[in-house]
XYZ file of C-alpha atoms in Angstrom:
586
model
C -0.598 -11.466 -31.922
C -1.637 -13.483 -28.858
C -0.476 -17.077 -28.903
C -2.126 -20.104 -27.379
C -1.138 -20.819 -23.799
C 1.349 -23.676 -23.468
C 0.601 -26.409 -20.951
C 3.926 -25.615 -19.292
C 2.513 -22.243 -18.201
C -0.311 -23.899 -16.299
C 2.125 -26.429 -14.832
C 4.593 -23.794 -13.571
C 1.794 -21.618 -12.240
C 0.067 -24.528 -10.505
C 3.220 -26.037 -8.974
C 4.611 -22.757 -7.612
C 1.274 -21.548 -6.269
C 0.654 -24.966 -4.740
C 4.045 -24.827 -3.006
C 3.267 -21.355 -1.644
C -0.102 -22.385 -0.280
C 1.356 -25.604 1.150
C 3.722 -23.566 3.329
C 0.835 -21.550 4.726
C -1.239 -24.689 5.242
C 1.648 -26.392 7.046
C 1.969 -23.603 9.594
C -1.807 -23.308 9.905
C -2.141 -27.003 10.796
C 1.141 -27.596 12.638
C 0.079 -25.898 15.886
C 0.321 -28.735 18.345
C 3.568 -27.431 19.827
C 2.133 -23.959 20.441
C -0.834 -22.679 22.337
C -3.070 -20.888 19.835
C -3.779 -17.662 21.716
C -4.175 -14.159 20.285
C -0.443 -13.477 20.591
C 0.384 -16.510 18.432
C -2.490 -15.898 16.003
C -1.694 -12.236 15.337
C 2.036 -11.895 16.165
C 3.567 -15.378 16.001
C 4.285 -15.161 19.750
C 6.777 -12.352 18.976
C 9.484 -14.872 18.027
C 9.969 -14.215 14.300
C 13.326 -13.322 12.754
C 14.494 -10.252 10.854
C 14.825 -11.889 7.418
C 11.356 -13.504 7.144
C 9.723 -10.374 8.587
C 11.587 -8.143 6.115
C 10.660 -10.358 3.166
C 7.066 -10.311 4.396
C 7.138 -6.499 4.425
C 8.315 -6.551 0.811
C 5.599 -9.026 -0.196
C 2.950 -6.964 1.598
C 3.993 -3.595 0.150
C 4.538 -4.784 -3.441
C 1.128 -6.013 -4.504
C -0.190 -6.746 -7.978
C -0.807 -2.988 -8.118
C 2.955 -2.576 -8.244
C 3.825 -5.416 -10.598
C 0.974 -4.788 -13.049
C -0.460 -1.380 -12.223
C 2.537 0.838 -11.515
C 4.512 -0.413 -14.503
C 1.549 0.433 -16.747
C 1.197 3.765 -14.938
C 4.865 4.593 -15.630
C 4.316 3.817 -19.312
C 1.108 5.825 -19.565
C 1.666 8.870 -17.351
C 5.443 8.992 -16.932
C 8.002 7.980 -14.327
C 7.539 10.808 -11.828
C 6.151 8.540 -9.113
C 9.670 7.117 -8.774
C 10.437 10.368 -6.928
C 8.262 8.975 -4.131
C 11.311 6.921 -3.136
C 13.124 10.094 -2.011
C 11.097 10.556 1.226
C 12.024 7.000 2.247
C 15.573 8.208 2.889
C 14.438 10.209 5.927
C 11.213 8.377 6.784
C 12.986 5.064 7.478
C 15.100 6.537 10.331
C 12.024 8.387 11.625
C 10.002 5.176 11.806
C 12.869 3.197 13.344
C 13.775 5.754 16.011
C 10.445 7.453 16.791
C 7.512 5.204 15.883
C 8.679 1.630 16.493
C 10.006 2.117 20.075
C 6.659 3.497 21.248
C 4.599 0.714 19.690
C 7.004 -2.101 20.571
C 7.433 -1.149 24.232
C 3.665 -0.948 24.677
C 3.382 -4.588 23.471
C 0.322 -3.734 21.382
C -1.234 -5.905 18.688
C -3.252 -3.201 16.941
C -2.112 0.344 16.179
C -5.551 1.465 17.283
C -4.885 0.189 20.789
C -2.313 2.965 20.956
C -4.856 5.545 19.789
C -7.338 4.324 22.383
C -4.663 4.771 25.042
C -3.744 8.198 23.735
C -7.070 9.718 22.700
C -9.848 7.391 23.879
C -12.173 4.805 22.338
C -13.965 7.215 19.995
C -10.721 8.165 18.297
C -9.777 4.509 17.959
C -13.036 3.778 16.138
C -12.630 6.785 13.811
C -9.099 5.653 12.937
C -10.438 2.132 12.331
C -12.815 3.611 9.765
C -9.975 5.420 7.956
C -7.919 2.214 7.965
C -10.961 0.337 6.680
C -11.177 2.663 3.653
C -7.454 2.415 2.856
C -7.283 -1.369 3.306
C -10.451 -2.043 1.328
C -9.200 0.027 -1.607
C -5.776 -1.630 -1.448
C -7.281 -5.120 -1.362
C -9.828 -4.428 -4.103
C -7.374 -2.832 -6.534
C -4.795 -5.580 -5.876
C -7.411 -8.260 -6.550
C -8.493 -6.487 -9.729
C -4.891 -6.133 -10.970
C -4.201 -9.839 -10.426
C -7.482 -10.754 -12.110
C -6.569 -8.634 -15.140
C -3.151 -10.296 -15.357
C -4.630 -13.811 -15.267
C -7.394 -12.881 -17.699
C -5.056 -11.283 -20.237
C -2.247 -13.864 -20.080
C -4.359 -17.025 -19.768
C -7.405 -15.814 -21.750
C -9.859 -16.384 -18.896
C -12.950 -14.163 -18.497
C -11.986 -11.119 -16.422
C -14.918 -11.429 -14.011
C -14.168 -15.059 -13.162
C -10.454 -14.301 -12.765
C -11.249 -11.565 -10.233
C -13.716 -13.772 -8.351
C -11.283 -16.708 -8.238
C -8.434 -14.496 -7.005
C -10.615 -12.917 -4.321
C -11.947 -16.282 -3.170
C -8.451 -17.787 -2.947
C -7.170 -14.852 -0.871
C -10.178 -14.962 1.446
C -10.047 -18.711 2.123
C -6.250 -18.652 2.492
C -6.461 -15.875 5.094
C -9.411 -17.188 7.086
C -7.764 -20.547 7.791
C -4.095 -19.489 7.987
C -2.254 -18.001 10.949
C 0.148 -15.064 11.163
C 3.212 -17.332 11.350
C 2.095 -19.133 8.193
C 1.428 -15.817 6.449
C 4.947 -14.593 7.258
C 6.723 -17.682 5.931
C 4.507 -17.832 2.845
C 5.237 -14.149 2.252
C 8.957 -14.886 2.482
C 8.673 -17.428 -0.342
C 6.418 -15.179 -2.379
C 8.802 -12.224 -2.018
C 11.415 -14.121 -4.026
C 8.894 -14.732 -6.814
C 7.867 -11.063 -6.683
C 11.491 -10.074 -7.333
C 11.833 -12.563 -10.201
C 8.568 -11.478 -11.838
C 9.632 -8.043 -13.209
C 13.108 -9.343 -14.025
C 11.615 -11.733 -16.599
C 10.134 -8.787 -18.516
C 13.316 -6.681 -18.369
C 15.582 -9.551 -19.449
C 13.293 -10.483 -22.353
C 13.120 -6.894 -23.643
C 16.912 -6.537 -23.399
C 17.337 -9.800 -25.318
C 14.786 -8.893 -28.004
C 16.221 -5.393 -28.411
C 19.603 -6.959 -29.190
C 18.756 -10.148 -31.072
C 15.048 -9.970 -31.938
C 13.807 -10.092 -35.551
C 12.184 -6.635 -35.404
C 14.977 -4.821 -33.527
C 15.403 -2.219 -36.294
C 11.791 -1.065 -35.931
C 12.440 0.700 -32.624
C 14.089 4.015 -31.910
C 17.271 3.992 -29.791
C 16.891 4.153 -26.044
C 18.438 7.622 -25.859
C 15.948 8.994 -28.404
C 13.418 10.106 -25.800
C 12.583 13.458 -24.243
C 13.215 12.739 -20.559
C 11.588 15.909 -19.204
C 7.890 15.026 -19.658
C 8.587 11.509 -18.408
C 10.652 12.264 -15.315
C 11.721 15.896 -14.838
C 8.583 18.055 -14.817
C 9.392 20.234 -11.800
C 6.764 22.985 -11.690
C 5.088 23.958 -8.423
C 1.663 23.932 -10.078
C -0.542 22.477 -7.321
C -3.067 21.200 -9.859
C -0.601 18.810 -11.535
C -0.043 15.297 -10.202
C 2.702 13.973 -12.449
C 5.651 16.171 -11.500
C 8.679 15.971 -9.215
C 7.479 18.064 -6.269
C 3.953 16.680 -6.177
C 5.318 13.132 -6.033
C 7.966 13.919 -3.388
C 5.736 15.863 -0.997
C 2.549 14.021 -1.911
C 4.108 10.640 -1.136
C 5.156 11.529 2.420
C 1.785 10.651 3.974
C 1.204 7.413 1.974
C 4.791 6.278 2.598
C 4.546 7.052 6.303
C 1.274 5.144 6.467
C 2.558 2.111 4.560
C 5.895 1.787 6.360
C 5.223 3.306 9.775
C 1.684 3.378 11.139
C -0.321 1.001 8.936
C -1.663 -2.020 10.779
C -0.291 -4.553 8.285
C 3.293 -3.358 8.736
C 3.178 -2.563 12.459
C 2.125 -6.177 13.110
C 5.395 -7.282 11.546
C 7.480 -4.908 13.653
C 5.645 -6.046 16.785
C 6.321 -9.716 15.939
C 10.115 -9.276 16.174
C 12.048 -10.890 19.035
C 13.352 -7.575 20.406
C 13.168 -3.827 19.829
C 16.581 -3.879 18.166
C 15.439 -6.576 15.720
C 12.227 -4.646 15.040
C 14.293 -1.570 14.149
C 16.568 -3.665 11.924
C 13.458 -5.026 10.207
C 12.427 -1.448 9.384
C 15.716 -0.841 7.568
C 15.977 -4.180 5.751
C 12.298 -4.432 4.785
C 12.127 -0.923 3.358
C 15.482 -1.295 1.599
C 14.066 -4.329 -0.205
C 10.982 -2.293 -1.096
C 13.152 0.579 -2.383
C 15.096 -1.766 -4.673
C 11.976 -3.555 -5.921
C 10.057 -0.353 -6.675
C 13.077 1.000 -8.556
C 13.106 -2.272 -10.510
C 9.450 -1.708 -11.424
C 10.538 1.675 -12.758
C 13.060 -0.127 -14.971
C 10.211 -2.328 -16.246
C 8.236 0.825 -17.037
C 11.199 2.290 -18.949
C 11.620 -0.981 -20.841
C 7.969 -0.962 -21.879
C 8.266 2.675 -22.995
C 11.144 1.667 -25.260
C 9.277 -1.363 -26.597
C 5.783 0.019 -27.194
C 6.035 3.822 -27.653
C 5.926 3.486 -31.466
C 3.492 0.575 -31.585
C 1.129 1.209 -28.712
C -1.220 -1.732 -27.947
C -3.997 0.598 -26.776
C -4.008 2.610 -30.007
C -3.708 -0.643 -31.898
C -6.875 -1.894 -30.207
C -5.121 -4.939 -28.760
C -5.979 -3.916 -25.183
C -8.904 -1.924 -23.811
C -7.266 -0.659 -20.588
C -3.720 0.439 -19.845
C -3.746 -1.942 -16.839
C -3.571 -4.792 -19.371
C -0.237 -3.651 -20.808
C 2.123 -5.896 -18.813
C -0.054 -9.037 -19.102
C -0.372 -8.291 -22.827
C 3.401 -8.207 -23.158
C 3.672 -11.463 -21.240
C 1.031 -13.119 -23.421
C 2.598 -12.009 -26.704
C 6.332 -12.017 -26.004
C 6.974 -14.497 -23.183
C 4.656 -17.237 -24.401
C 7.333 -18.409 -26.842
C 9.406 -19.533 -23.855
C 7.396 -22.271 -22.096
C 7.079 -21.615 -18.388
C 7.936 -17.899 -18.411
C 4.331 -16.710 -18.507
C 3.480 -19.080 -15.679
C 6.429 -17.747 -13.669
C 5.292 -14.162 -14.232
C 1.685 -14.915 -13.295
C 2.875 -16.708 -10.163
C 4.728 -13.563 -9.116
C 1.661 -11.385 -9.726
C -0.727 -13.664 -7.861
C 1.833 -14.153 -5.071
C 1.986 -10.386 -4.637
C -1.797 -10.265 -4.456
C -2.055 -13.140 -1.984
C 0.463 -11.470 0.315
C -1.122 -8.023 0.197
C -4.770 -9.025 0.271
C -4.286 -11.672 2.960
C -2.477 -9.087 5.089
C -5.247 -6.550 4.485
C -8.001 -9.022 5.366
C -6.120 -10.253 8.437
C -5.449 -6.735 9.709
C -9.058 -5.652 9.148
C -10.416 -8.692 10.965
C -7.937 -8.275 13.824
C -8.549 -4.561 14.342
C -12.322 -4.857 14.050
C -12.299 -7.655 16.612
C -9.836 -6.018 19.024
C -10.853 -2.369 18.702
C -14.560 -2.457 17.858
C -16.006 -5.673 19.310
C -13.768 -6.623 22.233
C -14.133 -3.379 24.256
C -17.898 -3.916 24.403
C -18.374 -7.705 24.126
C -16.748 -10.811 25.593
C -16.095 -14.082 23.749
C -14.950 -17.534 24.706
C -11.932 -18.933 22.847
C -14.137 -20.952 20.475
C -16.453 -18.004 19.877
C -13.498 -15.709 19.192
C -12.139 -18.193 16.659
C -15.475 -18.289 14.823
C -15.930 -14.510 14.936
C -12.477 -13.760 13.511
C -12.978 -16.277 10.696
C -16.396 -14.783 9.917
C -14.876 -11.300 9.847
C -12.137 -12.499 7.486
C -14.713 -14.006 5.123
C -16.835 -10.853 5.288
C -13.997 -8.448 4.546
C -12.610 -10.720 1.824
C -15.985 -10.955 0.088
C -16.413 -7.173 0.298
C -12.985 -6.582 -1.251
C -13.799 -8.975 -4.089
C -17.101 -7.236 -4.853
C -15.371 -3.854 -4.779
C -12.721 -5.196 -7.170
C -15.433 -5.925 -9.736
C -16.347 -2.220 -10.032
C -12.736 -0.965 -10.258
C -12.659 -1.119 -14.104
C -15.615 1.272 -14.228
C -13.608 3.949 -12.391
C -10.077 5.196 -13.132
C -6.977 3.199 -13.960
C -6.106 0.899 -11.068
C -3.049 2.842 -9.922
C -4.619 6.291 -10.316
C -7.616 5.144 -8.257
C -5.320 3.637 -5.613
C -2.980 6.624 -5.300
C -5.799 9.198 -5.164
C -7.814 7.330 -2.533
C -4.795 6.400 -0.440
C -3.334 9.910 -0.536
C -6.699 11.349 0.522
C -7.211 8.972 3.455
C -3.572 8.639 4.533
C -3.131 12.387 5.092
C -5.430 12.777 8.127
C -4.478 9.295 9.379
C -0.756 10.097 9.479
C -1.459 13.576 10.853
C -3.298 11.944 13.736
C -0.280 9.794 14.629
C 2.048 12.790 14.403
C -0.189 14.527 16.943
C -0.078 11.498 19.227
C 3.627 10.677 19.002
C 5.148 14.158 18.879
C 2.912 16.524 20.873
C 2.040 15.641 24.489
C -0.270 18.683 24.567
C -2.606 17.185 21.947
C -5.807 15.916 23.565
C -8.734 13.836 22.400
C -10.929 16.840 21.597
C -8.338 18.294 19.254
C -7.497 14.948 17.651
C -11.091 13.847 17.040
C -12.290 17.220 15.767
C -9.371 17.872 13.417
C -9.418 14.347 11.991
C -13.157 14.428 11.271
C -13.024 17.921 9.729
C -10.040 17.180 7.494
C -11.363 13.764 6.474
C -14.708 15.326 5.498
C -12.853 17.957 3.460
C -10.827 15.246 1.728
C -13.909 13.194 0.888
C -15.590 16.287 -0.548
C -12.541 17.050 -2.689
C -12.282 13.402 -3.739
C -15.874 13.212 -4.961
C -15.430 16.449 -6.882
C -12.159 15.290 -8.427
C -13.662 12.064 -9.753
C -16.736 13.850 -11.113
C -15.252 16.999 -12.658
C -11.562 17.313 -11.808
C -8.722 17.389 -14.353
C -7.239 14.245 -15.870
C -3.448 14.095 -16.176
C -1.945 14.014 -19.676
C -0.664 10.770 -21.124
C 2.733 10.337 -22.695
C 2.934 10.595 -26.482
C 2.795 7.267 -28.341
C 2.356 6.316 -31.987
C 1.765 3.414 -34.367
C 4.607 4.430 -36.680
C 6.787 1.355 -36.181
C 4.341 -1.511 -35.916
C 5.430 -4.689 -37.730
C 3.846 -5.340 -41.106
C 1.784 -8.272 -39.789
C -0.041 -6.049 -37.269
C -3.348 -4.470 -38.158
C -5.225 -1.821 -36.261
C -8.400 -3.194 -34.711
C -10.098 0.200 -34.492
C -9.204 2.796 -37.067
C -10.332 5.606 -34.774
C -8.479 4.330 -31.709
C -6.015 7.238 -31.816
C -8.777 9.567 -30.689
C -8.938 7.844 -27.300
C -5.363 8.772 -26.281
C -5.062 12.282 -24.876
C -1.579 13.775 -24.511
C -2.738 17.011 -22.881
C -4.426 17.602 -19.550
C -8.230 17.462 -19.619
C -9.936 20.173 -17.593
C -13.631 20.878 -17.257
C -15.065 24.383 -17.425
C -15.725 26.392 -14.247
C -14.339 23.661 -11.992
C -14.371 24.453 -8.258
C -10.766 25.284 -7.169
C -10.673 22.534 -4.517
C -11.374 19.921 -7.193
C -8.414 21.199 -9.213
C -5.926 20.545 -6.402
C -3.707 17.544 -7.072
C -4.640 14.544 -4.925
C -0.955 14.160 -4.052
C -0.683 17.718 -2.768
C -4.075 17.295 -1.106
C -2.754 14.356 0.905
C 0.253 16.369 2.081
C -1.792 19.435 3.033
C -4.397 17.316 4.831
C -1.644 15.764 6.972
C -0.300 19.209 7.929
C -3.805 20.613 8.473
C -4.724 17.748 10.806
C -1.701 18.521 12.993
C -2.221 22.305 13.019
C -5.977 22.222 13.691
C -5.570 19.465 16.277
C -2.949 21.449 18.191
C -4.979 24.675 18.114
C -8.115 22.977 19.438
C -6.093 21.072 22.052
C -4.506 24.272 23.374
C -7.895 26.009 23.492
C -9.436 23.084 25.411
C -6.772 22.726 28.099
C -4.375 20.338 26.395
C -1.358 22.025 27.953
C -2.548 21.127 31.435
C -2.845 17.430 30.473
C 0.602 17.078 28.847
C 2.090 15.264 31.842
C -0.420 12.423 31.500
C 0.678 11.737 27.911
C 4.442 11.601 28.431
C 4.541 7.792 28.516
C 2.811 7.682 25.122
C 5.056 10.255 23.422
C 8.315 9.480 21.639
C 11.356 10.051 23.851
C 13.006 11.863 20.920
C 10.348 14.561 21.074
C 10.292 14.607 24.872
C 13.983 15.526 24.896
C 13.425 18.028 22.083
C 10.587 19.856 23.868
C 12.570 19.790 27.102
C 15.561 21.362 25.370
C 13.296 24.148 24.070
C 11.888 24.646 27.597
C 8.392 23.875 26.314
C 7.973 20.911 28.653
C 8.569 21.100 32.413
C 11.461 18.976 33.668
C 9.170 17.172 36.093
C 6.983 15.964 33.207
C 9.905 15.003 31.001
C 11.659 13.125 33.784
C 8.575 10.955 34.327
C 9.169 9.509 30.883
C 12.699 8.337 31.672
C 12.272 6.656 35.030
C 12.652 3.243 33.459
C 14.513 4.409 30.349
C 11.711 3.462 27.975
C 8.904 5.124 26.081
C 5.451 3.666 26.396
C 5.175 2.756 30.057
C 1.391 2.995 30.107
C -0.245 -0.424 30.093
C -3.207 -1.519 28.007
C -5.390 -2.020 31.062
C -5.271 1.766 31.541
C -7.397 2.286 28.410
C -10.664 2.564 30.279
C -9.267 5.121 32.741
C -7.855 7.301 29.973
C -10.807 7.095 27.598
C -13.295 7.857 30.355
C -12.040 11.451 30.341
C -13.467 12.037 26.854
């Protein structure tokens, strides 16, 4: 039973959100002591500390998709996506030692500046398009998830909640600066950590002292295998151990290593050593927070598995599960629902503002600036217009999300599909000095086209993963089922169409992993066939020194080429004004 919203909820929500926005507004307006150039606008003049940057990484990575969507996903499809944390154990050192030194020493603002240096302008634009797809989906699904949370907990119309959330993120981003975003993120990160804790603590309390504690089965009365330990190598299944471990490599590498939103934060550090420390601290915070979201999912499984709100007819989408719990169980404690909603909206503001800012920055730097010139006032107007345009587009896209899959399933499928070729492209650039622009462009386009084809087929006729078994056996006596036939809507076995094309049957998680590998293999083959080996010496300064030493040890790289990379002891000695000379060879 949904209770009326207490005035304290609105007060807590309004005060905390107002404080968050005030921090961003303060830094946006308090610019008299600093010259507002592109370095300050996009990187905070590279003077930001490890702690605020790390908290900002947490706030950016944990969006409303995580707080609302992933917890509902864990409840509905199982906890296997928690295995995606395993690749972080080796990806964090890889990013810190291989990726960050190259980007930081080049003093770049956009990751696509590096691609333009390495492969030419055409490749930079193609990568911008891939980033556009990933960022738009991330922003839209985050906006939708926050809108659903507000709508369900505060009883506002869903459409208006989505529009209000999107408008707030867009306006906040267009008028704020990077320094303000970082410090606002740091405040919001604390709220993001508190948000899931409120749910866990309340369920623990109710399971011990609540009036209906005897209605629920013990915690240990659950078959853990379908929830967490399905370990088959069936490439058509998404919810199993191996699919989530291997399938999460490309999305994790994108999010924490080569995505524009995160690379901006590494580049804003005071030194390379602090940037590398930010990698470790920021991703450790993310690891802990995502594991905490898994605990929320387990808590909801315990609480609702024998009185499922979807079967009961209390909610129409699984994405509403967490807000439904907040509205029915936390509303008895004035202020708790407002605190939870603040955490959800804070997560959305951080993620969506970062997505809008990165899209506007990369479009301006990598698409417009190479071909057009702007005065300082014109540049200011153009970047604001771009921010408004991308923010409005994300909001409109968020409106159609409920007509597709669940928010998290849509996000993970699209991100896995696009992240595979994107990460494969950066592996080519950072690890293989023989890779040339012909190989990189051709392989990326071919693999991306293949992924889009598979994606369209999967949404139209591909299999749907099974949902975990739930019942209505232990609902309290004062609950009534809204729809007597609601049990028919919950499918606990995998749905497969007849005569489905094999490519459409492939798990999107496995598809993302294979597309990453295929991009590297095809790119190398084409590069070798088009004279890439003869051009390796020109790319030494843009290749990680770890791989330079490795190829030298294997005698695959001449000593004269390898030594040219260590004359000054640093990777990335090519300067940004060399872009035109390099790209002209395409």
